[in-house]
Structures are given as C-alpha cells and as structure tokens.
PDB file of C-alpha atoms in Angstrom:
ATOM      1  CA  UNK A  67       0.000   0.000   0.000  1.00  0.00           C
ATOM      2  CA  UNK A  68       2.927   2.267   0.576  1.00  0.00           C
ATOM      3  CA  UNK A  69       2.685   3.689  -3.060  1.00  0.00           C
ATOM      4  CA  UNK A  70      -0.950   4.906  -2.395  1.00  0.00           C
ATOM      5  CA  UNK A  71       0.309   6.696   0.923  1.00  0.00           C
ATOM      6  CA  UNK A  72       0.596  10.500   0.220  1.00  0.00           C
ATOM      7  CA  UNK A  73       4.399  11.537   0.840  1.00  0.00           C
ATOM      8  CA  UNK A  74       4.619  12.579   4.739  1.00  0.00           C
ATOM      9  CA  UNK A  75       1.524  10.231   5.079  1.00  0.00           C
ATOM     10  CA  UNK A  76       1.540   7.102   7.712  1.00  0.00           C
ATOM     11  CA  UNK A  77      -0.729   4.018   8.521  1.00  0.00           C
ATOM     12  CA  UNK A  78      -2.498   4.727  12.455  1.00  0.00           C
ATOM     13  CA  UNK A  79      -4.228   1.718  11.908  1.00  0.00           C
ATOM     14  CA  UNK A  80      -5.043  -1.707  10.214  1.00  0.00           C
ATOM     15  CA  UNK A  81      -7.717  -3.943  10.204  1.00  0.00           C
ATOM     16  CA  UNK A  82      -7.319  -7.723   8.882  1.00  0.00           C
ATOM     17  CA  UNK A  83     -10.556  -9.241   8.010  1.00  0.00           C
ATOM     18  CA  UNK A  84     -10.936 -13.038   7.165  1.00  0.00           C
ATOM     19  CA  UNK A  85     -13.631 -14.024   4.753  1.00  0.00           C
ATOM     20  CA  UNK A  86     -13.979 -17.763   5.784  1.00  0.00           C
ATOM     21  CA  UNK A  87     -12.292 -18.191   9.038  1.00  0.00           C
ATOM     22  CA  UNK A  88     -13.484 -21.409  10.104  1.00  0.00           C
ATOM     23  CA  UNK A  89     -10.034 -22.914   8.599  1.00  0.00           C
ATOM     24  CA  UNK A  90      -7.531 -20.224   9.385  1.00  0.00           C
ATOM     25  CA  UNK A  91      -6.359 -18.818  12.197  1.00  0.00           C
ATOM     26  CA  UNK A  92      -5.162 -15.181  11.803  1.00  0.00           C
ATOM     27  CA  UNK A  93      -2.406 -13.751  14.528  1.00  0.00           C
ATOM     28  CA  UNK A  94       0.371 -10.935  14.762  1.00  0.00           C
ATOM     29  CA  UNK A  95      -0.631  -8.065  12.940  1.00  0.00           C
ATOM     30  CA  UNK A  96       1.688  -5.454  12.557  1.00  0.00           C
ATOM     31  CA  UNK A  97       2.437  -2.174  11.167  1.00  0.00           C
ATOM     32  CA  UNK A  98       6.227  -1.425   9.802  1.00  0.00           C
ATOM     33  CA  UNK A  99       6.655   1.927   8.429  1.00  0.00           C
ATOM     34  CA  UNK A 100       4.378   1.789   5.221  1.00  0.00           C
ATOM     35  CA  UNK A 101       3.283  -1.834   5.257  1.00  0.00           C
ATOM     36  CA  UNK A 102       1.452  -4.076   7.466  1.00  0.00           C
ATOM     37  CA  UNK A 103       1.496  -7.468   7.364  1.00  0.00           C
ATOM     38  CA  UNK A 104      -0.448 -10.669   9.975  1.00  0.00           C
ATOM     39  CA  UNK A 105       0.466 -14.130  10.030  1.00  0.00           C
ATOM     40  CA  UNK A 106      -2.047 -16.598   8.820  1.00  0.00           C
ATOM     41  CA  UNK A 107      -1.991 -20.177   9.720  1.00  0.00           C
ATOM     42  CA  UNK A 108      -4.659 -22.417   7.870  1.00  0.00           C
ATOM     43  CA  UNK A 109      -5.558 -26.624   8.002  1.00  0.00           C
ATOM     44  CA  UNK A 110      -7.953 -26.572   5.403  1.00  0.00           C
ATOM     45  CA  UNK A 111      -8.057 -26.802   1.579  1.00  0.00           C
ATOM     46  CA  UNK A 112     -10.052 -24.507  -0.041  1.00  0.00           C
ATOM     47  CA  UNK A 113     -10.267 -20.147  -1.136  1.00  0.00           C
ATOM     48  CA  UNK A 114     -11.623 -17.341   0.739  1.00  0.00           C
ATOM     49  CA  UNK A 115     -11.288 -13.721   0.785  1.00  0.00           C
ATOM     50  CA  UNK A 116      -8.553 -11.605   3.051  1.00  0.00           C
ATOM     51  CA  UNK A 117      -8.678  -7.816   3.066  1.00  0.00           C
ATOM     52  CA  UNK A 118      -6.902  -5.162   5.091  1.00  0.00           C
ATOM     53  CA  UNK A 119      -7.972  -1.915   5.789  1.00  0.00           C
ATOM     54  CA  UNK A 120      -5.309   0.718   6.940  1.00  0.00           C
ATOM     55  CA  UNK A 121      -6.021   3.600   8.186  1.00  0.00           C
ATOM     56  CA  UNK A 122      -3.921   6.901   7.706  1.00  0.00           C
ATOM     57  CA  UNK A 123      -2.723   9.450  10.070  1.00  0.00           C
ATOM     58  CA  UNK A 124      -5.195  11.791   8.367  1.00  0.00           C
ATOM     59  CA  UNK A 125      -7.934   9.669   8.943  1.00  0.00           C
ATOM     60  CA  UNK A 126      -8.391   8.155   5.273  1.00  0.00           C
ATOM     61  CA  UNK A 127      -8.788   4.459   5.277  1.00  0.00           C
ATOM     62  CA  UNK A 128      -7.887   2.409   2.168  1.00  0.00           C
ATOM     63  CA  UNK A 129      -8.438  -1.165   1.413  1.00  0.00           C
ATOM     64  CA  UNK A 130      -6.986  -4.346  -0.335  1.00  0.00           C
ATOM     65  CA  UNK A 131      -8.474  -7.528  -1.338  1.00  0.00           C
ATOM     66  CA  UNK A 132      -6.338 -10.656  -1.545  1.00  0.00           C
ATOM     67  CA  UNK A 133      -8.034 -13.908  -2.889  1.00  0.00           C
ATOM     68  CA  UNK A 134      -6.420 -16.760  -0.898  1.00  0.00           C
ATOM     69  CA  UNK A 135      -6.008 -20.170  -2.067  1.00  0.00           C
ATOM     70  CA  UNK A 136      -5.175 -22.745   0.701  1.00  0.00           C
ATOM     71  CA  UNK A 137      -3.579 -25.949  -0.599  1.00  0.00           C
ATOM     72  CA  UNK A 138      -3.055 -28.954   0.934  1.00  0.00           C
ATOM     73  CA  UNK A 139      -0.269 -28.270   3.855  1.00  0.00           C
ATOM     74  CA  UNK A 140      -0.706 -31.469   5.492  1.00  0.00           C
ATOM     75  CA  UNK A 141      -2.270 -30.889   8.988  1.00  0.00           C
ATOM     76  CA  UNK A 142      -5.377 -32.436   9.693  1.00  0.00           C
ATOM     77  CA  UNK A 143      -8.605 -30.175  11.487  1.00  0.00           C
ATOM     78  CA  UNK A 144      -8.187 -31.331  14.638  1.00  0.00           C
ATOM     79  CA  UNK A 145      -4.364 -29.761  14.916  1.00  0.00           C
ATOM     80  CA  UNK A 146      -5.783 -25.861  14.293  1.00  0.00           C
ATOM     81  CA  UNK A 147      -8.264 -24.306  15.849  1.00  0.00           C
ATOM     82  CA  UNK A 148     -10.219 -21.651  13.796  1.00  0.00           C
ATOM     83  CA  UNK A 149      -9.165 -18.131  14.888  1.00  0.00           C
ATOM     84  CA  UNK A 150     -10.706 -14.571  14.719  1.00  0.00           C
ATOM     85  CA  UNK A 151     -12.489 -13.367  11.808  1.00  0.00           C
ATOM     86  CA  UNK A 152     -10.741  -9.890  12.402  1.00  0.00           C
ATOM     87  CA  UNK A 153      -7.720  -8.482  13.935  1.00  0.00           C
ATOM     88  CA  UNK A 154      -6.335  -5.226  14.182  1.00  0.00           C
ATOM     89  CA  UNK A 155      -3.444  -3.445  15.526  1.00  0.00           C
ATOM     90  CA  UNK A 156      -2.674   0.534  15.990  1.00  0.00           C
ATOM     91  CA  UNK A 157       0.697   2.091  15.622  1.00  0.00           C
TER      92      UNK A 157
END
C-alpha cells in the first residue's frame, strides 16, 4: 500500500478481516513503516477472501483484497483451531 500513501503520510491503523475463518487462524498483525502485514496459519483446503484496511494518520482508510487459495499443507482439522475473523493493531 505504501505507493498509495501521500508523501509525509503514515498508517495509524489496520484492520485484517478473514472471509472464511473457520479454517484459518489469523495472529500478529503489525504495522512497519508503510506496510502491514499478519500471520495466517490455515488446516484446510479450499479459497476465501482476506482484506486489510489501513487507516492513515489523516484519517483516510484504504483497502486491499487478496483472494487466498489454501492448498493442501498437510495438517489435519483437529491440529488448528479456527481463529478470529478480524484483527487489528494501531501504531
């Protein structure tokens, strides 16, 4: 996102939302200059939807869409439990 952040801009805040989070477990979001990031753990095979929504220190809030595809990784349902559907964290 740090290309659509107006020069002198920063991220106060970001918002991780999980489309289908009965497979995934979502953890660690963080803010790093001009980028955020969260770590994202999953057990299941199959797509859903992952956007983050920052918002800057003027108050704007922009969003991104990711399309996640979760292949087999070899863990079985019983060895993850599903995690929040949303997680944010504030600089």
């Amino acid at each position: 996102m740090s290309a659509a952040i107006p020069a002198g801009g920063s991220i106060a805040k970001a918002a991780w939302e999980l489309g289908a989070p009965y497979g995934a477990v979502m953890s660690v979001p963080t803010i790093e200059g001009l980028s955020t990031s969260v770590l994202l753990d999953a057990a299941y095979v199959g797509c859903s939807a992952l956007c983050c929504i920052v918002t800057l220190n003027d108050g704007t809030a922009l969003t991104q869409m990711f399309d996640l595809r979760i292949l087999d990784n070899g863990l079985t349902p019983t060895q993850l439990t599903p995690g929040p559907s949303r997680v944010e964290v504030t600089a």
